[in-house]
Each structure stands twice: as C-alpha cells, then as structure tokens.
Coordinates of C-alpha atoms in Angstrom, one line a residue:
M1242 CA 0.0 0.0 0.0
V1243 CA 1.6 3.2 -1.2
L1244 CA 0.1 6.7 -0.6
F1245 CA 2.0 10.0 -0.7
G1246 CA 5.5 8.5 -1.3
K1247 CA 7.3 5.3 -0.7
K1248 CA 6.4 2.7 1.9
E1249 CA 7.4 3.9 5.4
E1250 CA 6.7 0.8 7.5
P1251 CA 9.8 -1.2 8.5
E1252 CA 10.3 -4.9 8.0
M1253 CA 10.5 -7.0 11.2
A1254 CA 14.0 -8.3 10.4
E1255 CA 15.1 -4.7 10.0
V1256 CA 13.7 -3.8 13.4
L1257 CA 15.4 -6.7 15.2
D1258 CA 18.8 -5.9 13.7
Q1259 CA 18.9 -2.3 15.0
R1260 CA 20.6 -1.0 18.0
R1261 CA 18.0 -0.5 20.7
P1262 CA 18.0 2.9 22.4
S1263 CA 16.8 3.2 26.0
N1264 CA 13.6 4.9 27.1
V1265 CA 15.8 7.6 28.7
E1266 CA 17.2 8.4 25.3
A1267 CA 13.7 8.6 23.9
M1268 CA 12.8 11.3 26.4
K1269 CA 16.1 13.2 25.8
Q1270 CA 15.8 13.4 22.0
Q1271 CA 13.8 16.4 20.9
H1272 CA 13.1 15.1 17.4
R1273 CA 12.4 18.6 15.9
K1274 CA 13.6 17.3 12.6
S1275 CA 12.2 14.5 10.4
V1276 CA 12.1 11.2 12.3
S1277 CA 12.6 7.9 10.4
N1278 CA 9.6 5.7 11.0
R1279 CA 11.8 2.7 10.4
G1280 CA 14.1 3.4 13.3
L1281 CA 13.9 2.6 17.0
T1282 CA 13.8 5.5 19.4
G1283 CA 13.5 3.6 22.7
A1284 CA 9.9 4.7 23.2
S1285 CA 8.5 1.2 23.1
A1286 CA 9.0 0.9 26.9
L1287 CA 8.1 4.3 28.2
T1288 CA 6.9 4.4 31.9
V1289 CA 3.9 6.1 33.3
R1290 CA 6.0 8.9 34.8
Q1291 CA 7.8 9.5 31.5
S1292 CA 4.6 9.7 29.5
I1293 CA 2.5 12.0 31.8
F1294 CA 3.7 15.4 30.5
P1295 CA 3.4 14.7 26.8
I1296 CA 0.0 13.0 27.3
T1297 CA -1.2 16.0 29.3
L1298 CA -0.2 18.3 26.5
V1299 CA -1.9 16.3 23.8
T1300 CA -5.0 16.0 26.0
I1301 CA -5.4 19.8 25.5
L1302 CA -6.0 19.0 21.8
F1303 CA -8.8 16.7 22.7
F1304 CA -10.5 19.4 24.7
L1305 CA -10.1 21.7 21.7
W1306 CA -11.6 19.1 19.3
G1307 CA -14.5 18.6 21.7
F1308 CA -15.2 22.3 21.9
A1309 CA -15.3 22.6 18.1
Y1310 CA -17.5 19.5 17.8
G1311 CA -20.0 20.7 20.5
L1312 CA -20.1 24.2 19.0
L1313 CA -20.9 22.7 15.6
D1314 CA -24.1 21.1 16.8
V1315 CA -25.4 24.4 18.2
L1316 CA -24.4 26.2 15.0
N1317 CA -26.3 23.6 13.0
A1318 CA -29.6 24.5 14.8
K1319 CA -28.7 28.2 14.6
F1320 CA -28.3 28.1 10.9
Q1321 CA -31.6 26.3 10.4
N1322 CA -33.4 29.1 12.3
S1323 CA -31.5 32.1 11.0
L1324 CA -31.2 31.1 7.3
G1325 CA -34.4 29.2 7.0
I1326 CA -32.8 26.0 5.6
T1327 CA -34.0 22.5 5.9
A1328 CA -32.6 19.9 8.3
A1329 CA -31.1 18.0 5.4
K1330 CA -29.3 21.0 4.1
A1331 CA -28.1 21.9 7.6
G1332 CA -26.5 18.5 7.6
G1333 CA -24.2 19.9 5.0
L1334 CA -22.3 21.5 7.9
Q1335 CA -21.5 18.0 9.2
G1336 CA -20.8 16.9 5.6
A1337 CA -18.2 19.6 5.2
Y1338 CA -16.6 19.1 8.6
F1339 CA -16.5 15.3 8.6
G1340 CA -15.9 15.0 4.8
A1341 CA -12.4 16.4 5.5
Y1342 CA -11.7 13.2 7.5
L1343 CA -12.2 11.1 4.5
I1344 CA -9.5 12.9 2.6
G1345 CA -6.8 13.9 5.1
P1346 CA -5.9 10.8 7.2
P1347 CA -5.4 8.3 4.3
T1348 CA -3.4 10.8 2.3
Y1349 CA -1.5 13.9 3.6
S1350 CA -2.1 13.5 7.3
G1351 CA -1.1 9.9 7.4
W1352 CA 2.0 10.7 5.3
I1353 CA 3.1 13.5 7.6
V1354 CA 2.8 11.4 10.7
R1355 CA 4.8 8.5 9.1
K1356 CA 7.4 10.8 7.4
F1357 CA 8.0 13.5 10.0
G1358 CA 6.6 12.1 13.2
Y1359 CA 4.0 13.1 15.8
R1360 CA 5.4 16.6 16.7
W1361 CA 5.2 18.0 13.1
T1362 CA 1.8 16.4 12.6
F1363 CA 0.5 18.2 15.7
I1364 CA 2.0 21.5 14.5
S1365 CA 0.6 21.0 10.9
G1366 CA -2.9 20.2 12.2
L1367 CA -2.9 23.2 14.5
C1368 CA -1.9 25.6 11.7
I1369 CA -4.5 24.2 9.3
Y1370 CA -7.1 24.5 12.1
G1371 CA -6.1 28.1 12.8
V1372 CA -6.5 29.0 9.1
G1373 CA -10.0 27.5 9.0
A1374 CA -11.0 29.4 12.1
L1375 CA -9.9 32.7 10.6
M1376 CA -12.0 31.9 7.5
F1377 CA -15.1 32.1 9.6
W1378 CA -14.8 35.9 9.8
P1379 CA -15.6 36.7 6.1
S1380 CA -18.2 33.9 6.1
A1381 CA -20.0 35.5 9.0
V1382 CA -19.8 39.0 7.5
Y1383 CA -21.3 37.9 4.2
R1384 CA -23.7 35.4 5.8
S1385 CA -22.6 32.8 3.3
F1386 CA -23.7 29.2 4.0
G1387 CA -21.2 28.0 1.4
G1388 CA -18.5 30.0 3.1
F1389 CA -19.3 28.4 6.5
C1390 CA -19.2 25.0 4.9
G1391 CA -15.8 25.8 3.4
S1392 CA -14.5 27.1 6.7
L1393 CA -15.7 24.0 8.4
F1394 CA -14.0 21.8 5.8
I1395 CA -10.6 23.5 6.6
V1396 CA -11.2 23.2 10.3
G1397 CA -12.1 19.5 9.8
S1398 CA -8.9 19.1 7.8
G1399 CA -6.9 20.5 10.7
L1400 CA -8.6 18.5 13.4
S1401 CA -8.4 15.3 11.3
T1402 CA -4.7 15.8 11.1
L1403 CA -4.5 16.3 14.8
E1404 CA -6.5 13.2 15.4
T1405 CA -4.3 11.2 13.0
S1406 CA -1.5 11.9 15.5
A1407 CA -3.2 12.4 18.8
N1408 CA -5.1 9.2 19.1
P1409 CA -2.3 6.8 18.2
F1410 CA 0.2 8.9 20.2
I1411 CA -1.8 8.6 23.4
A1412 CA -2.6 4.9 22.7
T1413 CA 1.1 4.1 22.3
C1414 CA 2.9 6.5 24.6
G1415 CA 3.3 4.6 27.8
P1416 CA 2.8 1.0 29.1
P1417 CA 0.7 -1.0 26.6
R1418 CA -1.6 -2.5 29.2
L1419 CA -3.0 1.0 29.9
S1420 CA -3.6 2.0 26.3
E1421 CA -7.4 2.0 26.5
F1422 CA -7.4 3.7 29.8
R1423 CA -5.1 6.5 28.6
L1424 CA -7.1 7.3 25.5
E1425 CA -10.4 7.1 27.5
I1426 CA -9.2 9.6 30.1
S1427 CA -7.8 12.0 27.4
Q1428 CA -11.0 11.9 25.4
S1429 CA -13.0 12.5 28.6
F1430 CA -11.6 16.0 28.3
Q1431 CA -12.8 16.1 24.7
A1432 CA -16.3 15.4 26.2
I1433 CA -15.9 18.3 28.7
G1434 CA -15.2 20.6 25.8
S1435 CA -18.4 19.3 24.1
V1436 CA -20.3 20.2 27.2
M1437 CA -18.9 23.7 27.5
A1438 CA -19.5 24.6 23.9
P1439 CA -23.3 24.4 23.9
L1440 CA -23.5 26.2 27.3
L1441 CA -21.3 29.1 26.1
A1442 CA -23.1 29.2 22.7
S1443 CA -26.5 29.6 24.3
R1444 CA -25.5 31.8 27.3
V1445 CA -22.6 33.9 25.9
F1446 CA -22.2 33.8 22.1
F1447 CA -25.8 34.1 21.1
K1448 CA -27.3 35.6 24.2
N1449 CA -29.6 38.6 23.5
T1450 CA -29.0 38.4 19.8
E1451 CA -31.4 38.5 17.0
P1452 CA -32.3 35.1 15.4
T1453 CA -30.6 36.1 12.2
D1454 CA -27.5 37.6 13.9
L1455 CA -24.4 35.5 13.2
S1456 CA -21.7 38.1 13.9
N1457 CA -20.7 36.6 17.2
V1458 CA -19.5 33.5 15.4
Q1459 CA -16.6 35.5 13.8
W1460 CA -15.3 36.7 17.2
T1461 CA -15.5 33.2 18.7
Y1462 CA -13.4 31.6 16.0
L1463 CA -11.0 34.5 15.9
G1464 CA -10.2 33.7 19.6
I1465 CA -9.9 30.0 18.7
A1466 CA -7.4 30.8 15.9
A1467 CA -5.2 32.9 18.2
F1468 CA -5.2 30.1 20.7
V1469 CA -4.3 27.3 18.3
F1470 CA -1.4 29.2 16.7
L1471 CA 0.0 29.8 20.2
L1472 CA -0.4 26.1 20.9
A1473 CA 1.5 25.2 17.7
V1474 CA 4.5 27.2 19.1
V1475 CA 4.2 25.3 22.4
F1476 CA 4.3 22.0 20.6
F1477 CA 7.5 23.0 18.8
F1478 CA 9.4 23.4 22.0
A1479 CA 7.7 20.7 24.1
P1480 CA 9.6 17.5 24.9
I1481 CA 7.5 15.0 23.0
P1482 CA 9.0 11.5 22.5
E1483 CA 8.5 9.9 19.1
V1484 CA 7.0 6.5 19.0
T1485 CA 7.8 5.0 15.6
D1486 CA 6.3 1.9 13.8
A1487 CA 9.6 0.2 14.5
D1488 CA 9.0 0.8 18.2
M1489 CA 5.5 -0.7 18.0
A1490 CA 6.8 -3.7 16.0
L1491 CA 9.4 -4.3 18.8
Q1492 CA 6.8 -4.0 21.5
A1493 CA 4.4 -6.4 19.7
E1494 CA 7.2 -8.9 19.4
Q1495 CA 8.1 -8.6 23.1
C1496 CA 4.4 -9.3 23.9
S1497 CA 4.1 -12.3 21.5
G1498 CA 4.3 -14.9 24.3
L1499 CA 1.1 -13.5 25.8
T1500 CA -0.7 -12.4 22.7
G1501 CA 0.3 -15.0 20.1
Y1502 CA 1.4 -12.1 17.9
V1503 CA 2.7 -13.0 14.5
D1504 CA 3.9 -10.3 12.0
K1505 CA 1.5 -10.1 9.1
P1506 CA 1.1 -7.9 6.0
L1507 CA -1.4 -5.1 6.2
R1508 CA -3.9 -6.8 3.9
K1509 CA -4.3 -9.6 6.5
Q1510 CA -5.2 -7.3 9.4
F1511 CA -8.9 -8.3 9.5
K1512 CA -9.5 -6.9 12.9
L1513 CA -8.4 -3.5 11.7
F1514 CA -10.7 -3.6 8.7
F1515 CA -13.7 -4.5 10.8
G1516 CA -12.8 -1.8 13.2
V1517 CA -12.7 0.8 10.4
A1518 CA -16.2 -0.3 9.3
A1519 CA -17.5 -0.2 12.8
Q1520 CA -16.0 3.2 13.5
F1521 CA -17.5 4.6 10.3
C1522 CA -21.0 3.5 11.2
Y1523 CA -20.7 4.4 14.8
V1524 CA -19.4 7.9 14.3
G1525 CA -22.0 8.5 11.6
A1526 CA -24.8 7.4 14.0
Q1527 CA -23.3 9.4 16.9
V1528 CA -23.2 12.6 14.8
G1529 CA -26.6 11.9 13.5
V1530 CA -28.0 11.8 17.0
A1531 CA -26.1 14.8 18.2
A1532 CA -27.0 16.9 15.1
Q1533 CA -30.7 16.3 15.6
F1534 CA -30.8 16.3 19.4
I1535 CA -32.0 19.9 19.8
K1536 CA -34.7 19.6 17.1
Y1537 CA -35.8 16.2 18.5
S1538 CA -36.2 17.8 21.9
V1539 CA -38.3 20.6 20.6
E1540 CA -40.5 18.2 18.8
S1541 CA -40.7 15.6 21.6
A1542 CA -41.1 17.9 24.6
N1543 CA -42.6 20.9 22.9
I1544 CA -40.0 23.3 24.4
S1545 CA -38.0 26.3 23.0
D1546 CA -34.7 26.0 21.3
A1547 CA -32.9 27.5 24.3
A1548 CA -34.5 24.9 26.6
A1549 CA -33.6 22.2 24.1
S1550 CA -30.0 23.5 24.1
D1551 CA -30.0 23.1 27.9
R1552 CA -31.2 19.5 27.5
Y1553 CA -28.5 18.9 25.0
A1554 CA -25.9 20.2 27.5
I1555 CA -27.2 17.7 30.0
G1556 CA -26.9 14.9 27.5
Q1557 CA -23.3 16.0 26.7
G1558 CA -22.7 16.1 30.5
L1559 CA -23.8 12.5 30.7
F1560 CA -21.5 11.7 27.8
A1561 CA -18.5 13.2 29.7
I1562 CA -19.5 11.3 32.9
G1563 CA -19.8 8.1 30.9
R1564 CA -16.2 8.4 29.6
F1565 CA -14.8 8.8 33.1
A1566 CA -17.0 6.0 34.3
A1567 CA -15.7 3.7 31.4
A1568 CA -12.1 4.7 32.2
G1569 CA -12.7 3.6 35.8
L1570 CA -14.3 0.3 34.7
M1571 CA -11.3 -0.4 32.5
M1572 CA -9.1 -0.6 35.6
V1573 CA -11.0 -3.5 36.9
M1574 CA -12.7 -5.0 33.7
K1575 CA -11.4 -6.0 30.3
P1576 CA -11.9 -3.2 27.8
R1577 CA -13.6 -5.6 25.3
W1578 CA -16.2 -6.3 27.9
V1579 CA -16.7 -2.6 28.6
L1580 CA -17.2 -1.9 24.9
L1581 CA -19.8 -4.7 24.7
I1582 CA -21.8 -3.4 27.7
F1583 CA -21.9 0.2 26.5
M1584 CA -22.9 -0.7 23.0
T1585 CA -25.7 -2.8 24.4
G1586 CA -26.9 0.2 26.3
V1587 CA -26.8 2.3 23.1
M1588 CA -28.9 -0.2 21.2
I1589 CA -31.5 -0.4 24.0
F1590 CA -32.0 3.4 24.5
I1591 CA -31.9 4.4 20.8
C1592 CA -34.8 2.0 20.2
C1593 CA -36.6 3.5 23.2
S1594 CA -36.1 7.1 21.9
M1595 CA -38.0 6.2 18.8
G1596 CA -41.2 5.2 20.7
V1597 CA -41.2 7.4 23.8
K1598 CA -42.7 10.9 23.5
G1599 CA -42.3 14.0 25.7
E1600 CA -39.5 14.5 28.2
G1601 CA -39.2 10.8 28.5
G1602 CA -38.0 10.6 24.9
V1603 CA -35.4 13.3 25.6
A1604 CA -34.3 11.3 28.6
M1605 CA -33.9 8.2 26.4
L1606 CA -31.8 10.0 23.9
S1607 CA -29.7 11.5 26.7
L1608 CA -29.0 8.0 27.9
V1609 CA -27.9 7.1 24.4
L1610 CA -25.2 9.9 24.7
F1611 CA -24.1 8.4 28.1
F1612 CA -23.5 4.9 26.6
E1613 CA -21.9 6.3 23.4
S1614 CA -19.2 7.8 25.6
C1615 CA -16.6 5.1 25.5
V1616 CA -17.2 3.6 22.1
F1617 CA -15.0 5.7 19.8
P1618 CA -11.7 5.5 21.8
T1619 CA -12.3 1.9 22.7
I1620 CA -12.9 0.8 19.1
F1621 CA -9.8 2.8 18.2
T1622 CA -7.4 1.2 20.7
L1623 CA -8.7 -2.3 20.3
S1624 CA -8.5 -2.1 16.5
I1625 CA -4.8 -1.1 16.5
R1626 CA -3.8 -3.7 19.1
G1627 CA -1.2 -6.0 17.5
L1628 CA -0.7 -4.0 14.3
G1629 CA 3.0 -3.6 15.2
R1630 CA 4.8 -2.0 12.2
H1631 CA 1.5 -1.0 10.7
T1632 CA 0.3 1.0 13.7
K1633 CA 0.4 4.5 12.2
R1634 CA -1.1 3.6 8.8
G1635 CA -3.8 1.6 10.5
S1636 CA -4.5 4.4 12.9
S1637 CA -4.9 6.9 10.0
W1638 CA -7.6 4.6 8.5
I1639 CA -9.6 4.5 11.7
V1640 CA -9.4 8.2 12.0
A1641 CA -10.6 8.4 8.3
A1642 CA -13.6 6.4 9.4
V1643 CA -14.8 9.5 11.3
S1644 CA -16.0 10.6 7.8
G1645 CA -19.1 8.6 8.6
G1646 CA -20.3 11.8 10.3
A1647 CA -20.6 13.3 6.8
L1648 CA -23.3 10.8 5.7
F1649 CA -25.6 10.0 8.6
P1650 CA -26.7 13.5 9.7
S1651 CA -28.0 14.4 6.2
L1652 CA -29.8 11.1 5.9
T1653 CA -31.3 11.6 9.4
G1654 CA -32.3 15.1 8.5
L1655 CA -33.9 14.0 5.3
V1656 CA -36.1 11.4 7.1
A1657 CA -37.0 14.1 9.7
D1658 CA -38.1 16.5 7.0
H1659 CA -40.4 13.9 5.5
K1660 CA -41.5 12.1 8.7
D1661 CA -40.5 13.3 12.1
Y1662 CA -37.5 13.3 14.4
H1663 CA -38.6 10.2 16.3
I1664 CA -38.8 8.1 13.2
A1665 CA -35.5 9.7 11.9
M1666 CA -33.7 7.9 14.8
C1667 CA -33.9 4.7 12.7
V1668 CA -31.0 6.0 10.6
P1669 CA -28.6 6.1 13.6
L1670 CA -30.0 2.8 14.8
I1671 CA -28.7 1.1 11.6
G1672 CA -25.2 2.5 12.2
F1673 CA -25.2 1.5 15.8
F1674 CA -26.2 -2.1 14.8
V1675 CA -23.2 -2.5 12.6
A1676 CA -20.9 -1.1 15.3
F1677 CA -22.5 -3.4 17.9
A1678 CA -21.3 -6.4 15.9
F1679 CA -17.6 -5.4 16.5
P1680 CA -17.4 -6.0 20.2
I1681 CA -19.2 -9.3 19.6
Y1682 CA -16.4 -10.2 17.2
L1683 CA -13.7 -9.1 19.6
N1684 CA -15.1 -11.1 22.5
T1685 CA -15.5 -14.3 20.5
L1686 CA -12.4 -14.3 18.1
C1687 CA -9.8 -11.9 19.5
A1688 CA -10.0 -12.4 23.2
Q1689 CA -6.5 -14.0 23.7
E1690 CA -4.7 -11.4 21.7
L1691 CA -6.4 -8.4 23.5
D1692 CA -6.1 -10.0 27.0
G1693 CA -2.4 -10.6 26.4
F1694 CA -1.6 -7.0 25.8
R1695 CA -3.6 -6.2 29.0
E1696 CA -1.5 -8.6 31.0
T1697 CA 2.0 -7.5 29.8
K1698 CA 4.2 -5.6 32.2
I1699 CA 6.2 -3.6 29.6
G1700 CA 6.7 -0.1 30.9
Y1701 CA 6.4 -1.1 34.5
H1702 CA 9.4 -1.2 36.9
D1703 CA 10.9 -4.4 38.1
E1704 CA 12.4 -5.0 41.6
D1705 CA 15.6 -3.2 40.6
G1706 CA 13.7 -0.1 39.4
L1707 CA 14.3 -0.8 35.7
A1708 CA 11.5 -0.5 33.1
I1709 CA 10.5 -3.9 31.9
G1710 CA 10.9 -4.2 28.1
D1711 CA 13.6 -1.5 28.0
I1712 CA 17.2 -2.3 26.8
K1713 CA 18.6 -1.6 30.3
H1714 CA 16.3 -4.2 31.8
E1715 CA 17.2 -6.7 29.0
E1716 CA 20.9 -6.1 29.6
R1717 CA 20.5 -6.6 33.4
R1718 CA 18.6 -9.8 32.9
A1719 CA 21.1 -11.1 30.4
S1720 CA 23.9 -10.2 32.7
L1721 CA 22.4 -12.1 35.6
I1722 CA 21.7 -15.2 33.5
H1723 CA 25.3 -15.3 32.3
E1724 CA 26.7 -14.7 35.8
E1725 CA 24.9 -17.8 36.9
K1726 CA 26.5 -19.7 34.1
G1727 CA 29.9 -18.1 34.7
I1728 CA 30.2 -16.7 31.2
S1729 CA 30.1 -13.2 29.7
P1730 CA 27.1 -12.1 27.5
T1731 CA 27.9 -11.4 23.8
E1732 CA 27.2 -8.0 22.3
K1733 CA 24.3 -9.4 20.2
E1734 CA 22.6 -10.9 23.3
L1735 CA 22.8 -7.5 25.1
A1736 CA 21.3 -5.8 22.1
F1737 CA 18.1 -7.8 22.2

C-alpha cells in the first residue's frame, strides 16, 4: 500500500537488527527534525512517569476538538433558524466538517505522521485548524452558508490531522496495558469541551442576539485561531517522545508470548478492517443523534430552542461522565467487555427514543449519549492492538472512518423532513447495529490477543527499578543469567 510517497513501514527483520536505544534516550531526544519511521527510538517501553507530561499536553488537543464539535451542533440549529434552511441542508455543515476526515488521514495527514513524526503532525494540524478558524470571519460577514461549509472543511482538515497523530500517540505513549485507559481519560476532556461549547453558545455567544445575527461567530473563531497558533508554538518546544512503527513492532514482538502475535502484512489485518467499518458506522450514528438532538427535543417535549440546548448540554454532560466511568471500569474490567456493555446500552435506548414521546423521549436520547461515551476511543485502541509495524497507517484509516459523520446527519435530517425526528432515529439505529457487531467479534475471536496486551508488564518497573521491556532491563537480565552460568554475554545478546 503506497500513498504519498514510498512505503514507510519497517520490516520485522530490520527492526530486530537495529541498536536498541533506552527509554531515557527517547525522552532526551527532541526530534524537531524529520524522524525515520523505520528506526527505533526507545519509546516502546516508556513508563507512566515519562509519559505523563506529553500525554497531558496532547489532552489539550482533545479538549479543543471537543469544543469545536460541540459548537458545531449548536451552530447547526442556529443556521436552520437564521437562514431558514431544511434539516437535510443543515446536515451539509456536518458533511463539510467530517468530509475532511475522508481525505486527510489516508493521504497527507497519514503521510506526515509517518514521514515527519508526531510533533510535526501536531503542528501542521494546529496551523490548518487556525487558518480554518480565521476563514469564519468573512463567512459571518457575508452570511454565506457556502463560506461556512468551506471554513468547516478546513477546520475539519486540521482536526483530522490532529486526530491522526493524537489518538495513536496517546494509545502508544506509555505501558501498553494502559492503552485503552489513557485514551479514554484523554478523550474525557474532549467530552468536557463538548459540554462547555453548547453552554457558552446559548448563554454567551448568542445571548440577547437576533435570530438572524451570526456576527458573534466570527469573534468566537478569531479567539480560537489565536489560541491554536499559540499552541503550535508550544508543541514545537515541548519535549515530545517519538513512537515509531519500529518501536511498536518491537513492542508487539516482546508481547508475543502472551498475545500470540505474528507479524502479518497489512492486507491480512482483518480486525483493523472490521474496526474501520464499525467506527465509520458508529461515528455517523453518533453525529446523526447529536446533530438532531435539539430539534428532536423541541418536537418531543414541545420546548423552546434555548431549553432544548440546555437538555443537550445535560446529554453532553452524561457523555462526559460516561467516559470517566468507562475509564474507571477499564481498571477492573477488560476493555472488550466494557465496549460490549456500553454498545448494548446504546442499542436499547436508541430503540426507546423512537417510541417514547415527551420529556421521556429526551431522557432516552440523553442516555444514548451516556452509553456512546466510551465507544470511539475503545474501538480505536482495540483495533490497533497487535498492528505492530502497521500502527500509524492503521490508525490513520480508523481516523478516516470518522468521515461517517458526513453521511448519517444528512440522511437523518432527510427522514426528519419527510416524517418526524422520532422516526428519523432509525438511521442512527442502523449505524449502531453495525458497530454493535464489532465487540461481539472481539469477545469471540480476538480475546486471547487483546487480553495478552492487557497482561503485559512492559513499561512497569521491576524489583531493581528498571523498566520492563527497556534495553537496560534486558541487559541486566542477560547479565544475571550469564553470571549464573559463569560466562560473559555477547554483544548481540545484550542488544536484544
């Protein structure tokens, strides 16, 4: 598979023949220049302490993404009212935003992260995002729906680039057994941003404004642009370790005794392909529910748009709580079980929302948001488990699956225009059903592999204070073995 240049993934034999740097070296190297994706950096055995700061910094990006996503849903309803457009046409906003995900990750975003590494992908994504935010100013001045769609496409391009790097970085930066937990916690702050955006939109940005007044939008995004450009400068100077595909190949090989890992070509990574399909349908269904939540609430409970926005904020609050709850469950329960439980809840309550009227229907749809909470990050991390040298390319495909959000909202709005918003929930139901099949597949056919990664101690300290899986730990272990035998270890034995 070749996109945007020659193949960047290393061969397994190439990885095993390299000198292995330590995790200390991985933290000392700034990597402000291009990083070879085929070379080892020592980041395959980072400890929790070493990974805390870079993960905290990247978590800020998730908050930023959540804020933009939450604001988009409120803007959708605002455009429907102020410009007098149909629900299906308003879905064009989601189409522009999420359509960028279909283009970026499989092409330029994926190429940047493999060619230059995570740092420069973060910086590139932030700069693209900032340009898109600035484009909202003329769009608001001229009240151009097409201009807003174009601006959202650029913003989506920037955020898809950020997600192409942020999701796999957090999933791989640190002990592998905590991968699902790390991404769940980081994306919990994305959910907090999604909660704050509707509240600020209804109580600050559009408070005491005429229904047709969109001028506050330009000031909102001008502030966002200034912030993300500043954040790009921060990422240039921040000490961010680079985790290459070679590092992930080494880590997968070290875990093979527990997971049964065998290096395979990308075309045989069937779990990845199922994960991409599940993510596409899930994200489309999630966005379809979110995009129509406010209008659904107005129809179901016969309340004003402002009151419906408050209900949506409550639903997003449940979404954030659900992510923290799922992260807590993952400390005591296998992530594949957590995913199955939450997807079951989604299926139950989306069906209830179609039949229940009044405030009860709003409550059912709010519970859908609660159970949606852990699905995206858990599908992501479980799908890239065991990809080894294909981790970055596979991750970019799963991020590209977010483009499902461009399809489902328009279909949901189209059904709502011809029927009503309760019946329109059948469209997200179809997407959720496809996604529901994925945890069933994982729990029946992939249990050993997934549980093996959860049981590994790589990145944890041994009794001597050395990180398990790091070259220093391997050297110490080899030295002790040869001391017992009364011989000296060879250079090759110390290297691996």
